[in-house]
mmCIF file with all atom_site columns, C-alpha atoms in Angstrom:
data_model
loop_
_atom_site.group_PDB
_atom_site.id
_atom_site.type_symbol
_atom_site.label_atom_id
_atom_site.label_alt_id
_atom_site.label_comp_id
_atom_site.label_asym_id
_atom_site.label_entity_id
_atom_site.label_seq_id
_atom_site.pdbx_PDB_ins_code
_atom_site.Cartn_x
_atom_site.Cartn_y
_atom_site.Cartn_z
_atom_site.occupancy
_atom_site.B_iso_or_equiv
_atom_site.pdbx_formal_charge
_atom_site.auth_seq_id
_atom_site.auth_comp_id
_atom_site.auth_asym_id
_atom_site.auth_atom_id
_atom_site.pdbx_PDB_model_num
ATOM 1   C CA . MET D 1 1   ? -39.701 24.555  1.276  1.00 0.00 ? 1   MET D CA 1
ATOM 2   C CA . SER D 1 2   ? -40.984 21.258  -0.192 1.00 0.00 ? 2   SER D CA 1
ATOM 3   C CA . LYS D 1 3   ? -42.448 18.331  1.730  1.00 0.00 ? 3   LYS D CA 1
ATOM 4   C CA . THR D 1 4   ? -39.308 16.339  0.989  1.00 0.00 ? 4   THR D CA 1
ATOM 5   C CA . GLN D 1 5   ? -37.211 18.723  3.041  1.00 0.00 ? 5   GLN D CA 1
ATOM 6   C CA . TYR D 1 6   ? -36.605 18.665  6.771  1.00 0.00 ? 6   TYR D CA 1
ATOM 7   C CA . ARG D 1 7   ? -35.858 21.384  9.287  1.00 0.00 ? 7   ARG D CA 1
ATOM 8   C CA . CYS D 1 8   ? -33.955 21.114  12.538 1.00 0.00 ? 8   CYS D CA 1
ATOM 9   C CA . ALA D 1 9   ? -36.145 22.070  15.499 1.00 0.00 ? 9   ALA D CA 1
ATOM 10  C CA . THR D 1 10  ? -33.160 23.785  17.130 1.00 0.00 ? 10  THR D CA 1
ATOM 11  C CA . CYS D 1 11  ? -31.127 25.603  14.478 1.00 0.00 ? 11  CYS D CA 1
ATOM 12  C CA . LYS D 1 12  ? -33.755 25.731  11.666 1.00 0.00 ? 12  LYS D CA 1
ATOM 13  C CA . ARG D 1 13  ? -31.269 24.267  9.183  1.00 0.00 ? 13  ARG D CA 1
ATOM 14  C CA . THR D 1 14  ? -32.915 22.396  6.310  1.00 0.00 ? 14  THR D CA 1
ATOM 15  C CA . TRP D 1 15  ? -31.847 19.448  4.171  1.00 0.00 ? 15  TRP D CA 1
ATOM 16  C CA . SER D 1 16  ? -33.500 16.952  1.847  1.00 0.00 ? 16  SER D CA 1
ATOM 17  C CA . ALA D 1 17  ? -34.821 13.508  2.684  1.00 0.00 ? 17  ALA D CA 1
ATOM 18  C CA . GLN D 1 18  ? -32.571 12.199  -0.084 1.00 0.00 ? 18  GLN D CA 1
ATOM 19  C CA . LYS D 1 19  ? -29.481 13.581  1.640  1.00 0.00 ? 19  LYS D CA 1
ATOM 20  C CA . ALA D 1 20  ? -30.548 12.106  4.984  1.00 0.00 ? 20  ALA D CA 1
ATOM 21  C CA . HIS D 1 21  ? -31.068 8.726   3.301  1.00 0.00 ? 21  HIS D CA 1
ATOM 22  C CA . LYS D 1 22  ? -27.638 8.902   1.672  1.00 0.00 ? 22  LYS D CA 1
ATOM 23  C CA . GLU D 1 23  ? -26.062 9.648   5.044  1.00 0.00 ? 23  GLU D CA 1
ATOM 24  C CA . ALA D 1 24  ? -27.789 6.616   6.555  1.00 0.00 ? 24  ALA D CA 1
ATOM 25  C CA . LEU D 1 25  ? -26.478 4.390   3.763  1.00 0.00 ? 25  LEU D CA 1
ATOM 26  C CA . ILE D 1 26  ? -22.895 5.602   4.236  1.00 0.00 ? 26  ILE D CA 1
ATOM 27  C CA . ILE D 1 27  ? -23.160 5.014   7.985  1.00 0.00 ? 27  ILE D CA 1
ATOM 28  C CA . GLU D 1 28  ? -24.404 1.490   7.249  1.00 0.00 ? 28  GLU D CA 1
ATOM 29  C CA . ALA D 1 29  ? -21.399 0.865   4.998  1.00 0.00 ? 29  ALA D CA 1
ATOM 30  C CA . PHE D 1 30  ? -19.026 2.196   7.655  1.00 0.00 ? 30  PHE D CA 1
ATOM 31  C CA . VAL D 1 31  ? -20.541 0.041   10.395 1.00 0.00 ? 31  VAL D CA 1
ATOM 32  C CA . GLU D 1 32  ? -20.300 -3.028  8.162  1.00 0.00 ? 32  GLU D CA 1
ATOM 33  C CA . GLY D 1 33  ? -16.601 -2.309  7.689  1.00 0.00 ? 33  GLY D CA 1
ATOM 34  C CA . LEU D 1 34  ? -16.694 -1.623  3.954  1.00 0.00 ? 34  LEU D CA 1
ATOM 35  C CA . SER D 1 35  ? -13.677 0.167   2.528  1.00 0.00 ? 35  SER D CA 1
ATOM 36  C CA . ILE D 1 36  ? -14.169 3.590   0.968  1.00 0.00 ? 36  ILE D CA 1
ATOM 37  C CA . ASN D 1 37  ? -13.738 2.092   -2.475 1.00 0.00 ? 37  ASN D CA 1
ATOM 38  C CA . ALA D 1 38  ? -16.221 -0.734  -1.820 1.00 0.00 ? 38  ALA D CA 1
ATOM 39  C CA . ALA D 1 39  ? -18.791 1.634   -0.290 1.00 0.00 ? 39  ALA D CA 1
ATOM 40  C CA . SER D 1 40  ? -18.565 4.175   -3.115 1.00 0.00 ? 40  SER D CA 1
ATOM 41  C CA . SER D 1 41  ? -18.976 1.384   -5.669 1.00 0.00 ? 41  SER D CA 1
ATOM 42  C CA . LEU D 1 42  ? -21.889 -0.287  -3.866 1.00 0.00 ? 42  LEU D CA 1
ATOM 43  C CA . LEU D 1 43  ? -23.741 2.968   -3.180 1.00 0.00 ? 43  LEU D CA 1
ATOM 44  C CA . ARG D 1 44  ? -22.780 4.518   -6.526 1.00 0.00 ? 44  ARG D CA 1
ATOM 45  C CA . LEU D 1 45  ? -21.391 7.573   -4.816 1.00 0.00 ? 45  LEU D CA 1
ATOM 46  C CA . ASN D 1 46  ? -18.310 9.631   -5.538 1.00 0.00 ? 46  ASN D CA 1
ATOM 47  C CA . TYR D 1 47  ? -15.187 8.247   -3.824 1.00 0.00 ? 47  TYR D CA 1
ATOM 48  C CA . ALA D 1 48  ? -14.331 11.671  -2.370 1.00 0.00 ? 48  ALA D CA 1
ATOM 49  C CA . THR D 1 49  ? -17.825 11.979  -0.877 1.00 0.00 ? 49  THR D CA 1
ATOM 50  C CA . VAL D 1 50  ? -17.549 8.681   0.990  1.00 0.00 ? 50  VAL D CA 1
ATOM 51  C CA . GLN D 1 51  ? -13.962 9.441   2.008  1.00 0.00 ? 51  GLN D CA 1
ATOM 52  C CA . LYS D 1 52  ? -15.061 12.749  3.529  1.00 0.00 ? 52  LYS D CA 1
ATOM 53  C CA . ARG D 1 53  ? -17.899 11.116  5.475  1.00 0.00 ? 53  ARG D CA 1
ATOM 54  C CA . TYR D 1 54  ? -15.669 8.323   6.784  1.00 0.00 ? 54  TYR D CA 1
ATOM 55  C CA . ALA D 1 55  ? -13.137 10.917  7.938  1.00 0.00 ? 55  ALA D CA 1
ATOM 56  C CA . SER D 1 56  ? -15.873 12.850  9.741  1.00 0.00 ? 56  SER D CA 1
ATOM 57  C CA . TYR D 1 57  ? -17.065 9.679   11.496 1.00 0.00 ? 57  TYR D CA 1
ATOM 58  C CA . ARG D 1 58  ? -13.560 8.932   12.727 1.00 0.00 ? 58  ARG D CA 1
ATOM 59  C CA . SER D 1 59  ? -13.091 12.497  13.991 1.00 0.00 ? 59  SER D CA 1
ATOM 60  C CA . PHE D 1 60  ? -16.424 12.220  15.772 1.00 0.00 ? 60  PHE D CA 1
ATOM 61  C CA . LEU D 1 61  ? -15.374 8.959   17.424 1.00 0.00 ? 61  LEU D CA 1
ATOM 62  C CA . VAL D 1 62  ? -12.218 10.590  18.792 1.00 0.00 ? 62  VAL D CA 1
ATOM 63  C CA . GLN D 1 63  ? -14.403 13.231  20.454 1.00 0.00 ? 63  GLN D CA 1
ATOM 64  C CA . LYS D 1 64  ? -16.865 10.645  21.798 1.00 0.00 ? 64  LYS D CA 1
ATOM 65  C CA . SER D 1 65  ? -14.025 8.591   23.256 1.00 0.00 ? 65  SER D CA 1
ATOM 66  C CA . GLU D 1 66  ? -12.585 11.620  25.034 1.00 0.00 ? 66  GLU D CA 1
ATOM 67  C CA . ALA D 1 67  ? -16.002 12.480  26.479 1.00 0.00 ? 67  ALA D CA 1
ATOM 68  C CA . ARG D 1 68  ? -16.349 8.901   27.753 1.00 0.00 ? 68  ARG D CA 1
ATOM 69  C CA . TYR D 1 69  ? -12.911 9.131   29.351 1.00 0.00 ? 69  TYR D CA 1
ATOM 70  C CA . GLN D 1 70  ? -13.858 12.338  31.171 1.00 0.00 ? 70  GLN D CA 1
ATOM 71  C CA . ARG D 1 71  ? -16.891 10.735  32.804 1.00 0.00 ? 71  ARG D CA 1
ATOM 72  C CA . ALA D 1 72  ? -15.243 7.406   33.681 1.00 0.00 ? 72  ALA D CA 1
ATOM 73  C CA . ALA D 1 73  ? -15.074 7.181   37.474 1.00 0.00 ? 73  ALA D CA 1
ATOM 74  C CA . LEU D 1 74  ? -12.489 4.433   37.690 1.00 0.00 ? 74  LEU D CA 1
ATOM 75  C CA . PHE D 1 75  ? -10.237 2.313   35.490 1.00 0.00 ? 75  PHE D CA 1
ATOM 76  C CA . ASN D 1 76  ? -9.726  -1.084  37.114 1.00 0.00 ? 76  ASN D CA 1
ATOM 77  C CA . GLU D 1 77  ? -7.233  -2.485  34.584 1.00 0.00 ? 77  GLU D CA 1
ATOM 78  C CA . TYR D 1 78  ? -4.532  -0.991  32.392 1.00 0.00 ? 78  TYR D CA 1
ATOM 79  C CA . ASP D 1 79  ? -1.923  -2.304  30.004 1.00 0.00 ? 79  ASP D CA 1
ATOM 80  C CA . GLU D 1 80  ? 0.856   -0.779  27.909 1.00 0.00 ? 80  GLU D CA 1
ATOM 81  C CA . TYR D 1 81  ? 1.090   -2.065  24.352 1.00 0.00 ? 81  TYR D CA 1
ATOM 82  C CA . TYR D 1 82  ? 3.314   -1.404  21.354 1.00 0.00 ? 82  TYR D CA 1
ATOM 83  C CA . TYR D 1 83  ? 1.680   -1.796  17.969 1.00 0.00 ? 83  TYR D CA 1
ATOM 84  C CA . LEU D 1 84  ? 3.685   -2.601  14.866 1.00 0.00 ? 84  LEU D CA 1
ATOM 85  C CA . PRO D 1 85  ? 2.198   -3.657  11.504 1.00 0.00 ? 85  PRO D CA 1
ATOM 86  C CA . THR D 1 86  ? 2.530   -7.374  10.818 1.00 0.00 ? 86  THR D CA 1
ATOM 87  C CA . SER D 1 87  ? 4.638   -6.705  7.737  1.00 0.00 ? 87  SER D CA 1
ATOM 88  C CA . LYS D 1 88  ? 7.259   -4.935  9.894  1.00 0.00 ? 88  LYS D CA 1
ATOM 89  C CA . LYS D 1 89  ? 7.444   -7.376  12.790 1.00 0.00 ? 89  LYS D CA 1
ATOM 90  C CA . GLY D 1 90  ? 10.627  -9.383  13.148 1.00 0.00 ? 90  GLY D CA 1
ATOM 91  C CA . ASN D 1 91  ? 12.698  -6.806  11.265 1.00 0.00 ? 91  ASN D CA 1
ATOM 92  C CA . SER D 1 92  ? 14.967  -4.694  13.476 1.00 0.00 ? 92  SER D CA 1
ATOM 93  C CA . ARG D 1 93  ? 14.921  -1.879  10.905 1.00 0.00 ? 93  ARG D CA 1
ATOM 94  C CA . TYR D 1 94  ? 11.304  -1.139  11.800 1.00 0.00 ? 94  TYR D CA 1
ATOM 95  C CA . ILE D 1 95  ? 11.456  -1.403  15.579 1.00 0.00 ? 95  ILE D CA 1
ATOM 96  C CA . PHE D 1 96  ? 11.321  2.401   15.868 1.00 0.00 ? 96  PHE D CA 1
ATOM 97  C CA . ASP D 1 97  ? 8.007   2.459   13.987 1.00 0.00 ? 97  ASP D CA 1
ATOM 98  C CA . ALA D 1 98  ? 6.124   0.900   16.915 1.00 0.00 ? 98  ALA D CA 1
ATOM 99  C CA . VAL D 1 99  ? 3.265   2.980   18.337 1.00 0.00 ? 99  VAL D CA 1
ATOM 100 C CA . GLY D 1 100 ? 2.939   3.011   22.127 1.00 0.00 ? 100 GLY D CA 1
ATOM 101 C CA . ILE D 1 101 ? -0.602  2.705   23.482 1.00 0.00 ? 101 ILE D CA 1
ATOM 102 C CA . LEU D 1 102 ? -1.956  2.668   27.021 1.00 0.00 ? 102 LEU D CA 1
ATOM 103 C CA . GLY D 1 103 ? -5.164  0.670   27.275 1.00 0.00 ? 103 GLY D CA 1
ATOM 104 C CA . MET D 1 104 ? -7.488  1.168   30.250 1.00 0.00 ? 104 MET D CA 1
ATOM 105 C CA . LEU D 1 105 ? -10.631 -0.699  31.222 1.00 0.00 ? 105 LEU D CA 1
ATOM 106 C CA . SER D 1 106 ? -13.652 0.732   33.013 1.00 0.00 ? 106 SER D CA 1
ATOM 107 C CA . ASP D 1 107 ? -17.263 -0.382  33.382 1.00 0.00 ? 107 ASP D CA 1
ATOM 108 C CA . GLU D 1 108 ? -17.993 1.400   30.090 1.00 0.00 ? 108 GLU D CA 1
ATOM 109 C CA . GLY D 1 109 ? -15.364 -0.541  28.171 1.00 0.00 ? 109 GLY D CA 1
ATOM 110 C CA . VAL D 1 110 ? -11.869 -0.081  26.811 1.00 0.00 ? 110 VAL D CA 1
ATOM 111 C CA . TYR D 1 111 ? -10.284 3.362   26.510 1.00 0.00 ? 111 TYR D CA 1
ATOM 112 C CA . THR D 1 112 ? -6.981  3.934   24.722 1.00 0.00 ? 112 THR D CA 1
ATOM 113 C CA . LEU D 1 113 ? -4.401  6.671   24.989 1.00 0.00 ? 113 LEU D CA 1
ATOM 114 C CA . LEU D 1 114 ? -1.412  7.208   22.713 1.00 0.00 ? 114 LEU D CA 1
ATOM 115 C CA . LEU D 1 115 ? 1.882   7.313   24.592 1.00 0.00 ? 115 LEU D CA 1
ATOM 116 C CA . PRO D 1 116 ? 4.723   9.756   23.821 1.00 0.00 ? 116 PRO D CA 1
ATOM 117 C CA . ASP D 1 117 ? 6.857   8.558   20.922 1.00 0.00 ? 117 ASP D CA 1
ATOM 118 C CA . HIS D 1 118 ? 9.958   7.335   22.768 1.00 0.00 ? 118 HIS D CA 1
ATOM 119 C CA . PHE D 1 119 ? 11.318  5.890   19.551 1.00 0.00 ? 119 PHE D CA 1
ATOM 120 C CA . GLU D 1 120 ? 11.380  9.269   17.824 1.00 0.00 ? 120 GLU D CA 1
ATOM 121 C CA . SER D 1 121 ? 14.103  10.445  20.203 1.00 0.00 ? 121 SER D CA 1
ATOM 122 C CA . LEU D 1 122 ? 16.075  7.267   19.516 1.00 0.00 ? 122 LEU D CA 1
ATOM 123 C CA . LYS D 1 123 ? 16.052  7.995   15.806 1.00 0.00 ? 123 LYS D CA 1
ATOM 124 C CA . GLN D 1 124 ? 17.756  11.318  16.481 1.00 0.00 ? 124 GLN D CA 1
ATOM 125 C CA . ASN D 1 125 ? 20.219  9.881   19.027 1.00 0.00 ? 125 ASN D CA 1
ATOM 126 C CA . SER D 1 126 ? 23.842  9.537   17.969 1.00 0.00 ? 126 SER D CA 1
ATOM 127 C CA . CYS D 1 127 ? 24.361  6.115   19.621 1.00 0.00 ? 127 CYS D CA 1
ATOM 128 C CA . ASP D 1 128 ? 24.876  3.099   17.381 1.00 0.00 ? 128 ASP D CA 1
ATOM 129 C CA . LEU D 1 129 ? 22.082  0.942   15.981 1.00 0.00 ? 129 LEU D CA 1
ATOM 130 C CA . GLU D 1 130 ? 22.703  -1.963  18.348 1.00 0.00 ? 130 GLU D CA 1
ATOM 131 C CA . GLU D 1 131 ? 22.305  0.292   21.382 1.00 0.00 ? 131 GLU D CA 1
ATOM 132 C CA . LYS D 1 132 ? 19.138  1.832   19.974 1.00 0.00 ? 132 LYS D CA 1
ATOM 133 C CA . GLU D 1 133 ? 17.633  -1.587  19.312 1.00 0.00 ? 133 GLU D CA 1
ATOM 134 C CA . ALA D 1 134 ? 18.479  -2.724  22.841 1.00 0.00 ? 134 ALA D CA 1
ATOM 135 C CA . TYR D 1 135 ? 16.712  0.292   24.352 1.00 0.00 ? 135 TYR D CA 1
ATOM 136 C CA . ALA D 1 136 ? 13.693  -0.105  22.086 1.00 0.00 ? 136 ALA D CA 1
ATOM 137 C CA . LYS D 1 137 ? 13.345  -3.749  23.126 1.00 0.00 ? 137 LYS D CA 1
ATOM 138 C CA . TYR D 1 138 ? 13.700  -2.683  26.758 1.00 0.00 ? 138 TYR D CA 1
ATOM 139 C CA . LEU D 1 139 ? 10.728  -0.331  26.384 1.00 0.00 ? 139 LEU D CA 1
ATOM 140 C CA . GLN D 1 140 ? 8.665   -3.085  24.814 1.00 0.00 ? 140 GLN D CA 1
ATOM 141 C CA . HIS D 1 141 ? 9.426   -5.658  27.506 1.00 0.00 ? 141 HIS D CA 1
ATOM 142 C CA . HIS D 1 142 ? 9.231   -3.415  30.593 1.00 0.00 ? 142 HIS D CA 1
ATOM 143 C CA . LYS D 1 143 ? 5.690   -2.182  30.265 1.00 0.00 ? 143 LYS D CA 1
ATOM 144 C CA . ILE D 1 144 ? 3.256   -1.075  32.934 1.00 0.00 ? 144 ILE D CA 1
ATOM 145 C CA . ALA D 1 145 ? 0.312   -3.416  33.370 1.00 0.00 ? 145 ALA D CA 1
ATOM 146 C CA . ARG D 1 146 ? -2.425  -4.298  35.819 1.00 0.00 ? 146 ARG D CA 1
ATOM 147 C CA . LEU D 1 147 ? -4.602  -7.102  34.485 1.00 0.00 ? 147 LEU D CA 1
ATOM 148 C CA . GLU D 1 148 ? -7.021  -9.188  36.506 1.00 0.00 ? 148 GLU D CA 1
ATOM 149 C CA . SER D 1 149 ? -6.506  -12.225 34.287 1.00 0.00 ? 149 SER D CA 1
ATOM 150 C CA . PHE D 1 150 ? -4.408  -13.371 31.352 1.00 0.00 ? 150 PHE D CA 1
ATOM 151 C CA . ASP D 1 151 ? -7.494  -13.464 29.142 1.00 0.00 ? 151 ASP D CA 1
ATOM 152 C CA . SER D 1 152 ? -8.698  -10.018 30.161 1.00 0.00 ? 152 SER D CA 1
ATOM 153 C CA . ARG D 1 153 ? -10.823 -7.791  28.000 1.00 0.00 ? 153 ARG D CA 1
ATOM 154 C CA . LEU D 1 154 ? -7.813  -5.554  27.399 1.00 0.00 ? 154 LEU D CA 1
ATOM 155 C CA . SER D 1 155 ? -5.759  -8.498  26.149 1.00 0.00 ? 155 SER D CA 1
ATOM 156 C CA . ARG D 1 156 ? -8.567  -9.402  23.770 1.00 0.00 ? 156 ARG D CA 1
ATOM 157 C CA . PHE D 1 157 ? -8.673  -5.823  22.546 1.00 0.00 ? 157 PHE D CA 1
ATOM 158 C CA . TRP D 1 158 ? -5.014  -5.929  21.483 1.00 0.00 ? 158 TRP D CA 1
ATOM 159 C CA . GLY D 1 159 ? -5.768  -8.975  19.348 1.00 0.00 ? 159 GLY D CA 1
ATOM 160 C CA . PHE D 1 160 ? -8.813  -7.195  17.930 1.00 0.00 ? 160 PHE D CA 1
ATOM 161 C CA . LEU D 1 161 ? -6.704  -4.127  17.125 1.00 0.00 ? 161 LEU D CA 1
ATOM 162 C CA . GLU D 1 162 ? -4.098  -6.209  15.291 1.00 0.00 ? 162 GLU D CA 1
ATOM 163 C CA . THR D 1 163 ? -6.774  -7.847  13.131 1.00 0.00 ? 163 THR D CA 1
ATOM 164 C CA . PHE D 1 164 ? -8.576  -4.557  12.536 1.00 0.00 ? 164 PHE D CA 1
ATOM 165 C CA . MET D 1 165 ? -5.453  -2.648  11.473 1.00 0.00 ? 165 MET D CA 1
ATOM 166 C CA . HIS D 1 166 ? -4.468  -5.407  9.071  1.00 0.00 ? 166 HIS D CA 1
ATOM 167 C CA . ARG D 1 167 ? -7.218  -4.121  6.749  1.00 0.00 ? 167 ARG D CA 1
ATOM 168 C CA . PHE D 1 168 ? -5.422  -0.827  6.224  1.00 0.00 ? 168 PHE D CA 1
ATOM 169 C CA . LYS D 1 169 ? -2.155  -0.090  4.508  1.00 0.00 ? 169 LYS D CA 1
ATOM 170 C CA . GLY D 1 170 ? 0.222   2.731   5.271  1.00 0.00 ? 170 GLY D CA 1
ATOM 171 C CA . VAL D 1 171 ? -1.492  4.387   8.257  1.00 0.00 ? 171 VAL D CA 1
ATOM 172 C CA . ASP D 1 172 ? 1.054   6.925   9.482  1.00 0.00 ? 172 ASP D CA 1
ATOM 173 C CA . HIS D 1 173 ? 1.580   8.104   13.065 1.00 0.00 ? 173 HIS D CA 1
ATOM 174 C CA . THR D 1 174 ? -0.353  11.320  12.447 1.00 0.00 ? 174 THR D CA 1
ATOM 175 C CA . ASN D 1 175 ? -3.551  9.513   11.471 1.00 0.00 ? 175 ASN D CA 1
ATOM 176 C CA . PHE D 1 176 ? -3.137  6.443   13.676 1.00 0.00 ? 176 PHE D CA 1
ATOM 177 C CA . ILE D 1 177 ? -5.287  7.920   16.465 1.00 0.00 ? 177 ILE D CA 1
ATOM 178 C CA . TYR D 1 178 ? -8.361  7.932   14.197 1.00 0.00 ? 178 TYR D CA 1
ATOM 179 C CA . TYR D 1 179 ? -8.064  4.242   13.375 1.00 0.00 ? 179 TYR D CA 1
ATOM 180 C CA . LEU D 1 180 ? -7.230  3.374   16.974 1.00 0.00 ? 180 LEU D CA 1
ATOM 181 C CA . LYS D 1 181 ? -10.398 5.085   18.165 1.00 0.00 ? 181 LYS D CA 1
ATOM 182 C CA . GLU D 1 182 ? -12.418 3.373   15.442 1.00 0.00 ? 182 GLU D CA 1
ATOM 183 C CA . ALA D 1 183 ? -11.129 0.006   16.679 1.00 0.00 ? 183 ALA D CA 1
ATOM 184 C CA . GLU D 1 184 ? -11.976 1.020   20.252 1.00 0.00 ? 184 GLU D CA 1
ATOM 185 C CA . PHE D 1 185 ? -15.486 2.004   19.132 1.00 0.00 ? 185 PHE D CA 1
ATOM 186 C CA . ARG D 1 186 ? -16.108 -1.244  17.267 1.00 0.00 ? 186 ARG D CA 1
ATOM 187 C CA . PHE D 1 187 ? -14.765 -3.345  20.141 1.00 0.00 ? 187 PHE D CA 1
ATOM 188 C CA . ASN D 1 188 ? -16.900 -1.611  22.780 1.00 0.00 ? 188 ASN D CA 1
ATOM 189 C CA . HIS D 1 189 ? -20.208 -1.509  20.904 1.00 0.00 ? 189 HIS D CA 1
ATOM 190 C CA . THR D 1 190 ? -22.537 -3.823  19.035 1.00 0.00 ? 190 THR D CA 1
ATOM 191 C CA . LYS D 1 191 ? -23.428 -2.913  15.456 1.00 0.00 ? 191 LYS D CA 1
ATOM 192 C CA . GLU D 1 192 ? -26.811 -1.686  16.624 1.00 0.00 ? 192 GLU D CA 1
ATOM 193 C CA . GLU D 1 193 ? -25.139 0.619   19.136 1.00 0.00 ? 193 GLU D CA 1
ATOM 194 C CA . GLN D 1 194 ? -22.687 1.791   16.479 1.00 0.00 ? 194 GLN D CA 1
ATOM 195 C CA . HIS D 1 195 ? -25.597 2.840   14.249 1.00 0.00 ? 195 HIS D CA 1
ATOM 196 C CA . GLN D 1 196 ? -27.209 4.762   17.095 1.00 0.00 ? 196 GLN D CA 1
ATOM 197 C CA . ILE D 1 197 ? -24.010 6.564   18.059 1.00 0.00 ? 197 ILE D CA 1
ATOM 198 C CA . LEU D 1 198 ? -23.048 7.532   14.509 1.00 0.00 ? 198 LEU D CA 1
ATOM 199 C CA . GLY D 1 199 ? -26.584 8.795   13.997 1.00 0.00 ? 199 GLY D CA 1
ATOM 200 C CA . GLN D 1 200 ? -25.657 11.543  16.469 1.00 0.00 ? 200 GLN D CA 1
ATOM 201 C CA . ILE D 1 201 ? -22.714 12.788  14.397 1.00 0.00 ? 201 ILE D CA 1
ATOM 202 C CA . ASN D 1 202 ? -24.636 15.937  13.603 1.00 0.00 ? 202 ASN D CA 1
ATOM 203 C CA . THR D 1 203 ? -27.017 17.081  16.327 1.00 0.00 ? 203 THR D CA 1
ATOM 204 C CA . CYS D 1 204 ? -29.217 18.694  13.731 1.00 0.00 ? 204 CYS D CA 1
ATOM 205 C CA . LYS D 1 205 ? -29.648 15.442  11.857 1.00 0.00 ? 205 LYS D CA 1
ATOM 206 C CA . HIS D 1 206 ? -31.287 13.604  14.709 1.00 0.00 ? 206 HIS D CA 1
ATOM 207 C CA . ARG D 1 207 ? -33.453 16.442  16.019 1.00 0.00 ? 207 ARG D CA 1
ATOM 208 C CA . TYR D 1 208 ? -35.311 17.363  12.862 1.00 0.00 ? 208 TYR D CA 1
ATOM 209 C CA . VAL D 1 209 ? -39.053 17.488  12.335 1.00 0.00 ? 209 VAL D CA 1
ATOM 210 C CA . GLU D 1 210 ? -40.948 17.405  9.070  1.00 0.00 ? 210 GLU D CA 1
ATOM 211 C CA . ASN D 1 211 ? -41.638 20.790  7.539  1.00 0.00 ? 211 ASN D CA 1
ATOM 212 C CA . SER D 1 212 ? -45.343 19.978  7.352  1.00 0.00 ? 212 SER D CA 1
ATOM 213 C CA . LYS D 1 213 ? -45.413 19.806  11.158 1.00 0.00 ? 213 LYS D CA 1
ATOM 214 C CA . LYS D 1 214 ? -43.809 23.223  11.636 1.00 0.00 ? 214 LYS D CA 1
#
């Protein structure tokens, strides 16, 4: 094994310094909010390579968020929110596309949980459109909430989420959780903290030692 290779002290897996450097650059692009296309162009990397890494980061963030939820002792605020892309707001045809989210606040920050899709059942219901719209609006206006102030951190998060999601086009319900958790991650952590957390995406990659020291 050459001096430019590294070995994990735990699992003995090896990889090159060049690969580790590339990973660090992609993490930097992700933290800075670059799109996959912009990052692949800037770093001169294959689009599919960057896309795969971004997807792995988002999957990792879902897991990290769940772990944080499990250790949270108490949530002192909560708020129910229905997200709908800006382009669909104000049009009754799209009211069933809203995504229900429960936001909760603890000492560690904001945690989000996707709510059951009440609107999916309405789509299958045989009642007329006017009745469906009335029920959908009822769900949106009779939400559970416990906020300590109007300008609470949770309220600010909803505004952050709206701005964040505006960057993406066509995020479907299946993949929405990944972008929601990315927004949660960015809202809760500074860029420096984001770098540190994403550096843990592969345990092996932050526990390696140089081959020359083994």
